[in-house]
Amino acid sequence: MAIPTFERRVTKEMIGCPKPFNACADPVVCNGMGVYLQVEDSVMTTASWWCAECSDTERLTLELACRLLIGKEIESVHRLNVETFEAAGGPVSADLRMACVRVLLAVEMALLDHRVKSALAASAGQAIDAAQKLKQLGFVARDGQQRLKTLLECELARYNLRVPAVKAQEWTAFGTPEDCSRWVQSALKTALLTALMERCDPSPTRAPLTGPEGPAQRP
């Protein structure tokens, strides 16, 4: 398949989550792949990407993902899979399946970024800047450490997140919302990847891919 014009690729690598984006997985925490989203009332309104060393298939999948995301609600994004990308024009191949896992991992991590920062903003009762100190948002001393730890663990209970007390202490001393978000993304990366591998695995009704050694075997 011909590689399309990459209309959704940003012109340079961006670290963090610069405006107007408010849900980002930057290359530092996502294996060189960046996804930058704007979420308004739980709906994706803007989506862009960056990857300096991705394969053509990965770049195509990133572009398709950003086109697919716009207008979707967060809950429907959690259901995107290989079939969605194939229907949107992605080549039917093992490469696409693996690219989907990588791209959707970046998307899920961007949504984690949005969730963490939204929870912090709601707790503080104000809009926040990712570079603000958490102590400026009211998370101070031992009480602030406990509130921060409880807030994140409750917000992400579905992932069974556990925040070490020493990490909460570090954040309330000199950490920022960006620090919290990056740590959460790293802490949950394996769980997200496992879930995505299952979501993107071909269903039993699909014909298995064949290769030099014959049909692929399901475990």
PDB file of C-alpha atoms in Angstrom:
ATOM      1  CA  MET A   1       0.000   0.000   0.000  1.00  0.00           C
ATOM      2  CA  ALA A   2       1.268   3.496  -0.868  1.00  0.00           C
ATOM      3  CA  ILE A   3       2.289   5.580   2.121  1.00  0.00           C
ATOM      4  CA  PRO A   4      -0.164   8.499   2.478  1.00  0.00           C
ATOM      5  CA  THR A   5       0.654  12.107   3.208  1.00  0.00           C
ATOM      6  CA  PHE A   6       1.320  12.353   6.917  1.00  0.00           C
ATOM      7  CA  GLU A   7      -1.084  15.175   7.673  1.00  0.00           C
ATOM      8  CA  ARG A   8      -1.149  14.441  11.404  1.00  0.00           C
ATOM      9  CA  ARG A   9       2.603  14.320  12.005  1.00  0.00           C
ATOM     10  CA  VAL A  10       3.987  17.244  13.992  1.00  0.00           C
ATOM     11  CA  THR A  11       7.001  19.026  12.532  1.00  0.00           C
ATOM     12  CA  LYS A  12       9.361  18.163  15.363  1.00  0.00           C
ATOM     13  CA  GLU A  13       9.650  15.989  18.446  1.00  0.00           C
ATOM     14  CA  MET A  14       7.814  17.460  21.439  1.00  0.00           C
ATOM     15  CA  ILE A  15       8.659  16.592  25.033  1.00  0.00           C
ATOM     16  CA  GLY A  16       5.908  16.819  27.603  1.00  0.00           C
ATOM     17  CA  CYS A  17       2.423  17.972  26.640  1.00  0.00           C
ATOM     18  CA  PRO A  18       2.481  21.461  25.099  1.00  0.00           C
ATOM     19  CA  LYS A  19      -0.755  23.336  24.445  1.00  0.00           C
ATOM     20  CA  PRO A  20      -3.240  22.867  22.864  1.00  0.00           C
ATOM     21  CA  PHE A  21      -2.734  19.184  23.694  1.00  0.00           C
ATOM     22  CA  ASN A  22      -3.870  17.819  27.064  1.00  0.00           C
ATOM     23  CA  ALA A  23      -3.277  14.079  26.678  1.00  0.00           C
ATOM     24  CA  CYS A  24       0.218  13.083  25.638  1.00  0.00           C
ATOM     25  CA  ALA A  25       2.557  10.132  25.480  1.00  0.00           C
ATOM     26  CA  ASP A  26       5.885  11.688  24.599  1.00  0.00           C
ATOM     27  CA  PRO A  27       8.819   9.800  23.060  1.00  0.00           C
ATOM     28  CA  VAL A  28      10.765   9.814  26.326  1.00  0.00           C
ATOM     29  CA  VAL A  29       8.295   7.429  27.989  1.00  0.00           C
ATOM     30  CA  CYS A  30       6.944   5.617  24.932  1.00  0.00           C
ATOM     31  CA  ASN A  31       9.919   4.054  23.146  1.00  0.00           C
ATOM     32  CA  GLY A  32      10.471   6.945  20.763  1.00  0.00           C
ATOM     33  CA  MET A  33       6.826   7.225  19.700  1.00  0.00           C
ATOM     34  CA  GLY A  34       4.857  10.358  20.554  1.00  0.00           C
ATOM     35  CA  VAL A  35       1.063  10.762  20.518  1.00  0.00           C
ATOM     36  CA  TYR A  36      -0.461  14.165  21.260  1.00  0.00           C
ATOM     37  CA  LEU A  37      -4.215  14.486  21.816  1.00  0.00           C
ATOM     38  CA  GLN A  38      -6.666  17.177  22.783  1.00  0.00           C
ATOM     39  CA  VAL A  39      -9.639  15.891  24.761  1.00  0.00           C
ATOM     40  CA  GLU A  40     -12.731  18.009  25.342  1.00  0.00           C
ATOM     41  CA  ASP A  41     -15.693  16.599  27.309  1.00  0.00           C
ATOM     42  CA  SER A  42     -14.312  13.057  26.865  1.00  0.00           C
ATOM     43  CA  VAL A  43     -14.125  13.441  23.065  1.00  0.00           C
ATOM     44  CA  MET A  44     -10.960  13.547  20.961  1.00  0.00           C
ATOM     45  CA  THR A  45     -10.856  16.849  19.083  1.00  0.00           C
ATOM     46  CA  THR A  46      -7.232  16.867  17.903  1.00  0.00           C
ATOM     47  CA  ALA A  47      -4.680  14.094  17.372  1.00  0.00           C
ATOM     48  CA  SER A  48      -1.077  14.263  16.164  1.00  0.00           C
ATOM     49  CA  TRP A  49       1.994  12.042  16.251  1.00  0.00           C
ATOM     50  CA  TRP A  50       5.773  11.958  16.009  1.00  0.00           C
ATOM     51  CA  CYS A  51       8.261   9.147  15.514  1.00  0.00           C
ATOM     52  CA  ALA A  52      11.786   9.647  14.232  1.00  0.00           C
ATOM     53  CA  GLU A  53      12.782   5.997  13.837  1.00  0.00           C
ATOM     54  CA  CYS A  54       9.516   4.171  13.134  1.00  0.00           C
ATOM     55  CA  SER A  55       9.066   1.790  10.218  1.00  0.00           C
ATOM     56  CA  ASP A  56       6.787   2.747   7.326  1.00  0.00           C
ATOM     57  CA  THR A  57       4.098   0.465   8.754  1.00  0.00           C
ATOM     58  CA  GLU A  58       4.332   2.137  12.159  1.00  0.00           C
ATOM     59  CA  ARG A  59       4.141   5.606  10.596  1.00  0.00           C
ATOM     60  CA  LEU A  60       1.116   4.560   8.565  1.00  0.00           C
ATOM     61  CA  THR A  61      -0.531   3.140  11.680  1.00  0.00           C
ATOM     62  CA  LEU A  62       0.159   6.318  13.652  1.00  0.00           C
ATOM     63  CA  GLU A  63      -1.397   8.408  10.884  1.00  0.00           C
ATOM     64  CA  LEU A  64      -4.445   6.133  10.666  1.00  0.00           C
ATOM     65  CA  ALA A  65      -4.801   6.172  14.458  1.00  0.00           C
ATOM     66  CA  CYS A  66      -4.857   9.966  14.616  1.00  0.00           C
ATOM     67  CA  ARG A  67      -7.462  10.122  11.861  1.00  0.00           C
ATOM     68  CA  LEU A  68      -9.581   7.482  13.594  1.00  0.00           C
ATOM     69  CA  LEU A  69      -9.354   9.128  17.017  1.00  0.00           C
ATOM     70  CA  ILE A  70     -10.849  12.500  16.109  1.00  0.00           C
ATOM     71  CA  GLY A  71     -14.496  12.625  17.162  1.00  0.00           C
ATOM     72  CA  LYS A  72     -14.334   9.463  19.250  1.00  0.00           C
ATOM     73  CA  GLU A  73     -15.211   9.260  22.928  1.00  0.00           C
ATOM     74  CA  ILE A  74     -12.591   7.913  25.311  1.00  0.00           C
ATOM     75  CA  GLU A  75     -14.470   4.678  25.995  1.00  0.00           C
ATOM     76  CA  SER A  76     -14.647   3.824  22.295  1.00  0.00           C
ATOM     77  CA  VAL A  77     -10.910   4.469  21.959  1.00  0.00           C
ATOM     78  CA  HIS A  78     -10.291   1.685  24.471  1.00  0.00           C
ATOM     79  CA  ARG A  79     -11.946  -0.725  22.005  1.00  0.00           C
ATOM     80  CA  LEU A  80      -9.806   0.031  18.934  1.00  0.00           C
ATOM     81  CA  ASN A  81      -8.110  -3.065  17.537  1.00  0.00           C
ATOM     82  CA  VAL A  82      -6.392  -4.476  14.447  1.00  0.00           C
ATOM     83  CA  GLU A  83      -9.659  -4.878  12.558  1.00  0.00           C
ATOM     84  CA  THR A  84     -10.327  -1.153  12.993  1.00  0.00           C
ATOM     85  CA  PHE A  85      -7.036  -0.298  11.290  1.00  0.00           C
ATOM     86  CA  GLU A  86      -7.517  -2.842   8.514  1.00  0.00           C
ATOM     87  CA  ALA A  87     -10.949  -1.377   7.790  1.00  0.00           C
ATOM     88  CA  ALA A  88      -9.388   2.101   7.642  1.00  0.00           C
ATOM     89  CA  GLY A  89      -6.903   1.022   4.987  1.00  0.00           C
ATOM     90  CA  GLY A  90      -4.056  -0.624   6.867  1.00  0.00           C
ATOM     91  CA  PRO A  91      -2.380  -3.606   5.151  1.00  0.00           C
ATOM     92  CA  VAL A  92      -3.453  -7.012   6.463  1.00  0.00           C
ATOM     93  CA  SER A  93      -0.175  -8.378   7.829  1.00  0.00           C
ATOM     94  CA  ALA A  94       1.682  -9.450  10.940  1.00  0.00           C
ATOM     95  CA  ASP A  95       3.588  -6.145  10.757  1.00  0.00           C
ATOM     96  CA  LEU A  96       0.326  -4.205  11.080  1.00  0.00           C
ATOM     97  CA  ARG A  97      -0.689  -6.214  14.134  1.00  0.00           C
ATOM     98  CA  MET A  98       2.551  -5.459  15.925  1.00  0.00           C
ATOM     99  CA  ALA A  99       2.417  -1.811  14.844  1.00  0.00           C
ATOM    100  CA  CYS A 100      -1.119  -1.596  16.234  1.00  0.00           C
ATOM    101  CA  VAL A 101       0.066  -2.797  19.618  1.00  0.00           C
ATOM    102  CA  ARG A 102       2.813  -0.156  19.738  1.00  0.00           C
ATOM    103  CA  VAL A 103       0.570   2.656  18.512  1.00  0.00           C
ATOM    104  CA  LEU A 104      -2.362   1.785  20.748  1.00  0.00           C
ATOM    105  CA  LEU A 105       0.024   1.549  23.707  1.00  0.00           C
ATOM    106  CA  ALA A 106       1.052   5.148  23.004  1.00  0.00           C
ATOM    107  CA  VAL A 107      -2.624   6.161  22.740  1.00  0.00           C
ATOM    108  CA  GLU A 108      -3.499   4.455  26.028  1.00  0.00           C
ATOM    109  CA  MET A 109      -0.539   6.107  27.741  1.00  0.00           C
ATOM    110  CA  ALA A 110      -1.670   9.492  26.435  1.00  0.00           C
ATOM    111  CA  LEU A 111      -5.107   8.850  27.928  1.00  0.00           C
ATOM    112  CA  LEU A 112      -3.433   7.939  31.234  1.00  0.00           C
ATOM    113  CA  ASP A 113      -1.637  11.275  31.093  1.00  0.00           C
ATOM    114  CA  HIS A 114      -4.984  13.040  30.668  1.00  0.00           C
ATOM    115  CA  ARG A 115      -6.588  11.040  33.457  1.00  0.00           C
ATOM    116  CA  VAL A 116      -3.827  11.713  35.977  1.00  0.00           C
ATOM    117  CA  LYS A 117      -3.700  15.442  35.297  1.00  0.00           C
ATOM    118  CA  SER A 118      -7.504  15.751  35.256  1.00  0.00           C
ATOM    119  CA  ALA A 119      -7.683  14.042  38.656  1.00  0.00           C
ATOM    120  CA  LEU A 120      -5.043  16.401  40.054  1.00  0.00           C
ATOM    121  CA  ALA A 121      -6.868  19.440  38.645  1.00  0.00           C
ATOM    122  CA  ALA A 122     -10.196  18.289  40.101  1.00  0.00           C
ATOM    123  CA  SER A 123      -8.614  17.716  43.510  1.00  0.00           C
ATOM    124  CA  ALA A 124      -6.952  21.146  43.428  1.00  0.00           C
ATOM    125  CA  GLY A 125     -10.161  22.803  42.260  1.00  0.00           C
ATOM    126  CA  GLN A 126      -8.355  24.696  39.519  1.00  0.00           C
ATOM    127  CA  ALA A 127      -6.767  24.399  36.095  1.00  0.00           C
ATOM    128  CA  ILE A 128      -3.186  23.238  36.375  1.00  0.00           C
ATOM    129  CA  ASP A 129       0.042  23.530  34.463  1.00  0.00           C
ATOM    130  CA  ALA A 130       2.061  20.364  34.013  1.00  0.00           C
ATOM    131  CA  ALA A 131       5.165  22.154  35.275  1.00  0.00           C
ATOM    132  CA  GLN A 132       3.567  23.459  38.504  1.00  0.00           C
ATOM    133  CA  LYS A 133       4.878  22.122  41.756  1.00  0.00           C
ATOM    134  CA  LEU A 134       2.416  19.766  43.419  1.00  0.00           C
ATOM    135  CA  LYS A 135       2.869  21.616  46.682  1.00  0.00           C
ATOM    136  CA  GLN A 136       1.442  24.684  44.908  1.00  0.00           C
ATOM    137  CA  LEU A 137      -1.709  22.613  44.319  1.00  0.00           C
ATOM    138  CA  GLY A 138      -2.114  21.904  48.038  1.00  0.00           C
ATOM    139  CA  PHE A 139      -0.236  18.598  48.284  1.00  0.00           C
ATOM    140  CA  VAL A 140       2.046  19.441  51.195  1.00  0.00           C
ATOM    141  CA  ALA A 141       3.520  17.610  54.166  1.00  0.00           C
ATOM    142  CA  ARG A 142       2.409  14.167  55.303  1.00  0.00           C
ATOM    143  CA  ASP A 143      -1.291  14.863  54.722  1.00  0.00           C
ATOM    144  CA  GLY A 144      -0.593  15.934  51.143  1.00  0.00           C
ATOM    145  CA  GLN A 145       1.473  12.801  50.534  1.00  0.00           C
ATOM    146  CA  GLN A 146      -1.372  10.574  51.694  1.00  0.00           C
ATOM    147  CA  ARG A 147      -3.990  12.498  49.708  1.00  0.00           C
ATOM    148  CA  LEU A 148      -1.890  12.292  46.559  1.00  0.00           C
ATOM    149  CA  LYS A 149      -1.216   8.583  46.978  1.00  0.00           C
ATOM    150  CA  THR A 150      -4.908   7.846  47.664  1.00  0.00           C
ATOM    151  CA  LEU A 151      -6.069  10.037  44.776  1.00  0.00           C
ATOM    152  CA  LEU A 152      -3.942   8.241  42.183  1.00  0.00           C
ATOM    153  CA  GLU A 153      -4.643   4.751  43.510  1.00  0.00           C
ATOM    154  CA  CYS A 154      -8.414   5.345  43.581  1.00  0.00           C
ATOM    155  CA  GLU A 155      -8.477   7.009  40.163  1.00  0.00           C
ATOM    156  CA  LEU A 156      -6.596   4.075  38.632  1.00  0.00           C
ATOM    157  CA  ALA A 157      -7.984   1.274  40.779  1.00  0.00           C
ATOM    158  CA  ARG A 158      -8.865  -0.781  37.700  1.00  0.00           C
ATOM    159  CA  TYR A 159      -5.112  -1.198  37.112  1.00  0.00           C
ATOM    160  CA  ASN A 160      -4.393  -2.033  40.768  1.00  0.00           C
ATOM    161  CA  LEU A 161      -1.911   0.844  40.900  1.00  0.00           C
ATOM    162  CA  ARG A 162       0.155   1.133  44.074  1.00  0.00           C
ATOM    163  CA  VAL A 163       2.131   4.303  44.687  1.00  0.00           C
ATOM    164  CA  PRO A 164       5.151   3.864  47.002  1.00  0.00           C
ATOM    165  CA  ALA A 165       5.077   6.217  49.975  1.00  0.00           C
ATOM    166  CA  VAL A 166       8.594   7.380  49.140  1.00  0.00           C
ATOM    167  CA  LYS A 167       7.419   8.418  45.661  1.00  0.00           C
ATOM    168  CA  ALA A 168       4.540  10.472  47.097  1.00  0.00           C
ATOM    169  CA  GLN A 169       7.017  12.080  49.498  1.00  0.00           C
ATOM    170  CA  GLU A 170       9.312  12.954  46.595  1.00  0.00           C
ATOM    171  CA  TRP A 171       6.483  14.470  44.557  1.00  0.00           C
ATOM    172  CA  THR A 172       5.179  16.658  47.362  1.00  0.00           C
ATOM    173  CA  ALA A 173       8.709  17.937  47.991  1.00  0.00           C
ATOM    174  CA  PHE A 174       9.595  19.016  44.454  1.00  0.00           C
ATOM    175  CA  GLY A 175       7.501  17.047  41.939  1.00  0.00           C
ATOM    176  CA  THR A 176       5.087  18.241  39.251  1.00  0.00           C
ATOM    177  CA  PRO A 177       1.943  16.811  37.595  1.00  0.00           C
ATOM    178  CA  GLU A 178       4.201  15.837  34.685  1.00  0.00           C
ATOM    179  CA  ASP A 179       6.380  13.799  37.061  1.00  0.00           C
ATOM    180  CA  CYS A 180       3.293  11.996  38.398  1.00  0.00           C
ATOM    181  CA  SER A 181       1.996  11.258  34.932  1.00  0.00           C
ATOM    182  CA  ARG A 182       5.278   9.885  33.626  1.00  0.00           C
ATOM    183  CA  TRP A 183       5.725   7.627  36.647  1.00  0.00           C
ATOM    184  CA  VAL A 184       2.158   6.294  36.322  1.00  0.00           C
ATOM    185  CA  GLN A 185       2.646   5.611  32.614  1.00  0.00           C
ATOM    186  CA  SER A 186       5.867   3.722  33.301  1.00  0.00           C
ATOM    187  CA  ALA A 187       4.333   1.808  36.221  1.00  0.00           C
ATOM    188  CA  LEU A 188       1.338   0.645  34.173  1.00  0.00           C
ATOM    189  CA  LYS A 189       3.113   0.097  30.868  1.00  0.00           C
ATOM    190  CA  THR A 190       3.388  -3.683  31.243  1.00  0.00           C
ATOM    191  CA  ALA A 191      -0.265  -4.071  32.238  1.00  0.00           C
ATOM    192  CA  LEU A 192      -1.370  -1.940  29.291  1.00  0.00           C
ATOM    193  CA  LEU A 193       0.854  -3.867  26.897  1.00  0.00           C
ATOM    194  CA  THR A 194      -0.499  -7.215  28.090  1.00  0.00           C
ATOM    195  CA  ALA A 195      -4.087  -6.043  27.614  1.00  0.00           C
ATOM    196  CA  LEU A 196      -3.288  -4.717  24.139  1.00  0.00           C
ATOM    197  CA  MET A 197      -1.600  -7.936  23.065  1.00  0.00           C
ATOM    198  CA  GLU A 198      -4.831  -9.734  23.921  1.00  0.00           C
ATOM    199  CA  ARG A 199      -6.999  -7.106  22.210  1.00  0.00           C
ATOM    200  CA  CYS A 200      -4.921  -7.161  19.014  1.00  0.00           C
ATOM    201  CA  ASP A 201      -4.512 -10.927  18.848  1.00  0.00           C
ATOM    202  CA  PRO A 202      -6.449 -12.352  15.892  1.00  0.00           C
ATOM    203  CA  SER A 203      -9.741 -14.000  16.833  1.00  0.00           C
ATOM    204  CA  PRO A 204     -10.114 -17.785  16.507  1.00  0.00           C
ATOM    205  CA  THR A 205     -12.382 -17.283  13.483  1.00  0.00           C
ATOM    206  CA  ARG A 206      -9.699 -15.514  11.452  1.00  0.00           C
ATOM    207  CA  ALA A 207      -7.389 -17.447   9.208  1.00  0.00           C
ATOM    208  CA  PRO A 208      -3.876 -17.582  10.703  1.00  0.00           C
ATOM    209  CA  LEU A 209      -1.050 -15.769   8.977  1.00  0.00           C
ATOM    210  CA  THR A 210       1.359 -17.947   7.054  1.00  0.00           C
ATOM    211  CA  GLY A 211       5.080 -17.439   6.819  1.00  0.00           C
ATOM    212  CA  PRO A 212       8.265 -19.253   5.812  1.00  0.00           C
ATOM    213  CA  GLU A 213       7.627 -21.914   8.446  1.00  0.00           C
ATOM    214  CA  GLY A 214       3.932 -22.400   7.721  1.00  0.00           C
ATOM    215  CA  PRO A 215       0.826 -21.224   9.581  1.00  0.00           C
ATOM    216  CA  ALA A 216       1.320 -19.335  12.803  1.00  0.00           C
ATOM    217  CA  GLN A 217       0.294 -21.365  15.829  1.00  0.00           C
ATOM    218  CA  ARG A 218      -1.885 -19.978  18.589  1.00  0.00           C
ATOM    219  CA  PRO A 219      -0.656 -20.863  22.094  1.00  0.00           C
TER     220      PRO A 219
END
